[in-house]
Short mmCIF file of C-alpha atoms in Angstrom, two decimals:
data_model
loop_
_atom_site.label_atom_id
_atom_site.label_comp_id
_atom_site.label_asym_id
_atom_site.label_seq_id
_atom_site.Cartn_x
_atom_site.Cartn_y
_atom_site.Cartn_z
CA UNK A 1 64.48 95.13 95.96
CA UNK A 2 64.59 98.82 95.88
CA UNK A 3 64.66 99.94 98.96
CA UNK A 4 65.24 103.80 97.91
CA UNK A 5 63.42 104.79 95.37
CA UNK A 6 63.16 108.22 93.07
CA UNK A 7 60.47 107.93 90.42
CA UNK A 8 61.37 110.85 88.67
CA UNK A 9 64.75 110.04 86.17
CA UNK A 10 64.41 114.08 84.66
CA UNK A 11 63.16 117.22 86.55
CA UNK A 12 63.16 120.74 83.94
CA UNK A 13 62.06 124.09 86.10
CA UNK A 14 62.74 127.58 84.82
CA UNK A 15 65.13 129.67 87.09
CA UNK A 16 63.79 131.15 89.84
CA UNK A 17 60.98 128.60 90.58
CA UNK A 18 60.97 126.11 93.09
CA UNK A 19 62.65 122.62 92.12
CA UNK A 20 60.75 120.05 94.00
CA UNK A 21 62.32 116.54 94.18
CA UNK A 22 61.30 113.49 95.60
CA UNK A 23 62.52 110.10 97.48
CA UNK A 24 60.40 107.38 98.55
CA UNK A 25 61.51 104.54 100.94
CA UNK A 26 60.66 101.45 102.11
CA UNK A 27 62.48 100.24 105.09
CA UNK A 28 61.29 101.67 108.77
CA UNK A 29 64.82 100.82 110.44
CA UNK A 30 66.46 104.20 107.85
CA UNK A 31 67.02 106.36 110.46
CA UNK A 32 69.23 109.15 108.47
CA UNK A 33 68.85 111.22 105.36
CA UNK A 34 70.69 112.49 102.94
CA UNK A 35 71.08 114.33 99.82
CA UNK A 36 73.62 114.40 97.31
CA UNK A 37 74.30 116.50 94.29
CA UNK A 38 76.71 115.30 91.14
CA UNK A 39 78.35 116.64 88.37
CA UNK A 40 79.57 114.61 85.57
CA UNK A 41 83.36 112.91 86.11
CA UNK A 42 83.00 113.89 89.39
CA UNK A 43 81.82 111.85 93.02
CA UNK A 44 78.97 113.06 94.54
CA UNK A 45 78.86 115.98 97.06
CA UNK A 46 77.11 116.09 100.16
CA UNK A 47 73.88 118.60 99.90
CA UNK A 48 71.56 118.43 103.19
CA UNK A 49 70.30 115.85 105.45
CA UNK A 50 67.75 115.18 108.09
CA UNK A 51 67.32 112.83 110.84
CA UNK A 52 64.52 110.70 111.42
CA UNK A 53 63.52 113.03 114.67
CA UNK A 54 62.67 115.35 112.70
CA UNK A 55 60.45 116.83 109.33
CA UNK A 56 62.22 119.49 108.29
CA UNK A 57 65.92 121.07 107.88
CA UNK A 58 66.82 124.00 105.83
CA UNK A 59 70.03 125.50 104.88
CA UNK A 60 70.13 128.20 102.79
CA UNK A 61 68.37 127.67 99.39
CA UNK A 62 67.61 123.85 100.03
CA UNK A 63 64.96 122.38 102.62
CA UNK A 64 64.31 118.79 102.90
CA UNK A 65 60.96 117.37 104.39
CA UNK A 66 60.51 113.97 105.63
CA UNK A 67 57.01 112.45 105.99
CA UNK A 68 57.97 109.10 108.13
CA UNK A 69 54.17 107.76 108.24
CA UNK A 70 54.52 107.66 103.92
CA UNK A 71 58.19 106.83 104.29
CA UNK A 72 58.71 109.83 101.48
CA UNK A 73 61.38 112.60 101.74
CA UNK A 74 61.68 115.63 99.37
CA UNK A 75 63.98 117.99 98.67
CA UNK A 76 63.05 121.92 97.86
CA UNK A 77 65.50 124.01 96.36
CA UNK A 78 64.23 127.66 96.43
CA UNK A 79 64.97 130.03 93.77
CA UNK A 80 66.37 127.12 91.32
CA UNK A 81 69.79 128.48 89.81
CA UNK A 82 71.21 127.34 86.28
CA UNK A 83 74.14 126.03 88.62
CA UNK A 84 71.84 123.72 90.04
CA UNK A 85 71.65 121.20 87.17
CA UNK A 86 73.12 118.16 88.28
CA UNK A 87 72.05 114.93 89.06
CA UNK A 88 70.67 114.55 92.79
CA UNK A 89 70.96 111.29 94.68
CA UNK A 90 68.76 110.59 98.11
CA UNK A 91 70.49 108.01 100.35
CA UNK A 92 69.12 106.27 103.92
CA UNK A 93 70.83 104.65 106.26
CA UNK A 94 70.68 102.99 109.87
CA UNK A 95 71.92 102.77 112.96
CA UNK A 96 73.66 105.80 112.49
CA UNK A 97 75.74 105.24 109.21
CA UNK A 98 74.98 101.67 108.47
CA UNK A 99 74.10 100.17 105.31
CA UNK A 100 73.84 103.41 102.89
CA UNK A 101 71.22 102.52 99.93
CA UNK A 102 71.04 105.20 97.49
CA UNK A 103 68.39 105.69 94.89
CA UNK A 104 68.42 105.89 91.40
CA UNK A 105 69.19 109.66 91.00
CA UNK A 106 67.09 111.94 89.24
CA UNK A 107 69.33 114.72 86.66
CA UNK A 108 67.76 118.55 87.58
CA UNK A 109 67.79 120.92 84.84
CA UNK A 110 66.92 124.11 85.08
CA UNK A 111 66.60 126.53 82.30
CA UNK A 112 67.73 130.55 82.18
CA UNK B 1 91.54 119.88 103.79
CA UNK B 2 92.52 118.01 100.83
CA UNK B 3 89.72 115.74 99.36
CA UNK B 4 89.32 111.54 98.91
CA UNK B 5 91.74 110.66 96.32
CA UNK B 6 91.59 107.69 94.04
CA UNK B 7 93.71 106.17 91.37
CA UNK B 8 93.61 105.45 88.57
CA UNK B 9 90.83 107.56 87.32
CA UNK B 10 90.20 104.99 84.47
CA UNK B 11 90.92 101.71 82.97
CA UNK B 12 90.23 99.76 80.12
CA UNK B 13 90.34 95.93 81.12
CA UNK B 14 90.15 92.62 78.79
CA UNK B 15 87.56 90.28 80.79
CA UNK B 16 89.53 87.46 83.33
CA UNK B 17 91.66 90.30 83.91
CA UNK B 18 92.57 91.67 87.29
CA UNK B 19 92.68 94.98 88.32
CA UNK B 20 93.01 97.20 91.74
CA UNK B 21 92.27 100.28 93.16
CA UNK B 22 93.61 102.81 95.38
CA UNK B 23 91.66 105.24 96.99
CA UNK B 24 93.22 107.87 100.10
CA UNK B 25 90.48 108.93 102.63
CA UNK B 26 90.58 112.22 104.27
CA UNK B 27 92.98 112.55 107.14
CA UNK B 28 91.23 111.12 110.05
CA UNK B 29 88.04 109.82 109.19
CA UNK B 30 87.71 106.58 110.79
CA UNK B 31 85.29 105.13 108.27
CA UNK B 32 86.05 104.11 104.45
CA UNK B 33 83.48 103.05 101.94
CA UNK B 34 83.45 101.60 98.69
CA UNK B 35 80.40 101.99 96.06
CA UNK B 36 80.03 100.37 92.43
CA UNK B 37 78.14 102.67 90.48
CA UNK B 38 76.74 101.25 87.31
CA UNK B 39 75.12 104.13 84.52
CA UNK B 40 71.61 105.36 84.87
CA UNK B 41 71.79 103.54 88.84
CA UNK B 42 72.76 105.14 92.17
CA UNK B 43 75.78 104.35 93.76
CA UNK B 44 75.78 100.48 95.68
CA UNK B 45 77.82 100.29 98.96
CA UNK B 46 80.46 96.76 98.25
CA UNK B 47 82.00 97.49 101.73
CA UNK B 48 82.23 99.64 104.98
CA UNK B 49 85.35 99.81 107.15
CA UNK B 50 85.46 101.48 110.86
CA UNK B 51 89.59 101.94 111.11
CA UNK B 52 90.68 98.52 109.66
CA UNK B 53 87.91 96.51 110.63
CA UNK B 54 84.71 95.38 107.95
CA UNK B 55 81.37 96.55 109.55
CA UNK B 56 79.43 95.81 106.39
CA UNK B 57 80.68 93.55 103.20
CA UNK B 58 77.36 91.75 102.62
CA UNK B 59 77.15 93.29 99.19
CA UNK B 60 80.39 92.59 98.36
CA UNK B 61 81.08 89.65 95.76
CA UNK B 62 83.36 87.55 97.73
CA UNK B 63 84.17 84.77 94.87
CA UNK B 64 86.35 87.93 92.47
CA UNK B 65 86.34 90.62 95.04
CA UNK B 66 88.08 91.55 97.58
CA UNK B 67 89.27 95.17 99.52
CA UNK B 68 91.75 95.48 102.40
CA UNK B 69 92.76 98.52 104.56
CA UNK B 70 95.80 98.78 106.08
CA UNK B 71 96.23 100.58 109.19
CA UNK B 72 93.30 101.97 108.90
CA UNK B 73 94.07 104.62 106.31
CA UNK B 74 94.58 103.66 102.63
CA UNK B 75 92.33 101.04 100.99
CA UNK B 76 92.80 98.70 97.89
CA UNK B 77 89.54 97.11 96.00
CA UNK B 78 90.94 94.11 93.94
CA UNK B 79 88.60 92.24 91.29
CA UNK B 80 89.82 88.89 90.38
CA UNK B 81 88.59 87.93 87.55
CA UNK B 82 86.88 90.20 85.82
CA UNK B 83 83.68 90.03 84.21
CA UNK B 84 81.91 92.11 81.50
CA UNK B 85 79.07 93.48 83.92
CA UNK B 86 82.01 95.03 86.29
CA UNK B 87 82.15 97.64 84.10
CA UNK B 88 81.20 100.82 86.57
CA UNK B 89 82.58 103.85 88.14
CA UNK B 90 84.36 102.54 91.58
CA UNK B 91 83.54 105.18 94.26
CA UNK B 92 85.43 105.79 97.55
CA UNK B 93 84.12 107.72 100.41
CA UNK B 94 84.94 108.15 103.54
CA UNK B 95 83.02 109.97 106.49
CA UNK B 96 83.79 110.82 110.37
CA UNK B 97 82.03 108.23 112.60
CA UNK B 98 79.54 109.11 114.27
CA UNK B 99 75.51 110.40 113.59
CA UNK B 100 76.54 112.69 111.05
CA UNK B 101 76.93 110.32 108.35
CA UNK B 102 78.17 112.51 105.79
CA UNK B 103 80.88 111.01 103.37
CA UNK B 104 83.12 112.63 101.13
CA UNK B 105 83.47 111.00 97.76
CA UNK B 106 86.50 110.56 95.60
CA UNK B 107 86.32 111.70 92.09
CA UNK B 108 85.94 107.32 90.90
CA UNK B 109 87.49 105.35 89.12
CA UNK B 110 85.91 104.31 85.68
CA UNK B 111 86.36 100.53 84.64
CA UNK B 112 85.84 99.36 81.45
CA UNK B 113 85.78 95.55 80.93
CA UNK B 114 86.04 94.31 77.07
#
């Protein structure tokens, strides 16, 4: 029962474009948002989230979007950099840090 | 503001072995996490702590494992016996409590059970 999913497992994009990745959920009681970003031998690091409130929060080069009626969240990182290849993780949770469920992950790469 | 730390980074394990962890949050966050991470998944949350109290162990496989955090600060995960599909990075986080739920991960540790 995945209750986080990301359909994508690979995502290539030429730097300077847009790097659009997506999370799909399933459960209505998520009320939190989160992306993380990893490198390999390393734990994950926090990226951006957003709460349920509202559909959009930008910081810098990354916005996230949240679409609560299709339960789907994406993440836009704007220009893409070569640093940016890493594998990124979306994670919900509820009642305000309960129950974290991460999905599957899906490894950026993006090419100079 | 030094990071989660977590020892040992890896170990190599004969099956019906035991083994522990040790993982140091960051000073003063109230809330402690531990994820299994098996390759090609996303991290799975065993337990939650909130100081030295369990808010959340319903993933957590109570017949081999078990975790403990004393005084609220340092935490132990313990797996007894071990099995060939325990082999996966062991992640600690911890986070301040509150609605900003972001947690700070430790660098894992990776278990390999032969």
């Amino acid at each position: 029962d995945q209750q986080v999913k990301q359909n994508s497992p690979s995502l290539s994009v030429q730097e300077g474009r847009i790097s659009i990745l997506n999370c799909d959920y399933t459960n209505s009681m998520f009320d939190y948002f989160l992306w993380y970003k990893k490198y390999p031998a390393e734990g994950p690091t926090f990226l951006i989230s957003i709460s349920s409130i509202k559909d959009k929060n930008e910081d810098g080069r990354f916005t996230v979007f949240l679409n609560k009626s299709a339960k789907h969240l994406s993440l836009h990182i704007v220009p893409s950099q070569p640093g940016d290849s890493a594998v990124y993780f979306c994670a919900a949770s509820e009642g305000g840090g309960f129950k974290t469920i991460f999905g599957a992950g899906t490894r950026l790469f993006v090419k100079a | 503001e030094a990071g989660v730390a977590q020892s040992p980074r890896y170990k190599i394990i004969e099956k019906r072995q035991s083994v522990a962890f040790w993982c140091n949050p960051i000073s003063g966050h109230a809330t402690l996490y531990w994820y299994q991470q098996i390759l090609g998944q996303g991290p799975k949350l065993l337990i939650q702590f909130q100081n030295n109290g369990v808010v959340d162990d319903s993933q957590l496989p109570k017949d081999r494992f078990s975790a403990e955090r004393l005084k609220g600060v340092d935490s132990t995960l313990k797996i007894q016996p071990a099995k060939l599909e325990d082999s996966a990075v062991y992640l600690c986080a911890s986070s301040r409590w509150g609605l900003d739920n972001e947690q700070f991960f430790g660098p894992g540790t990776r278990l390999t059970v032969l």
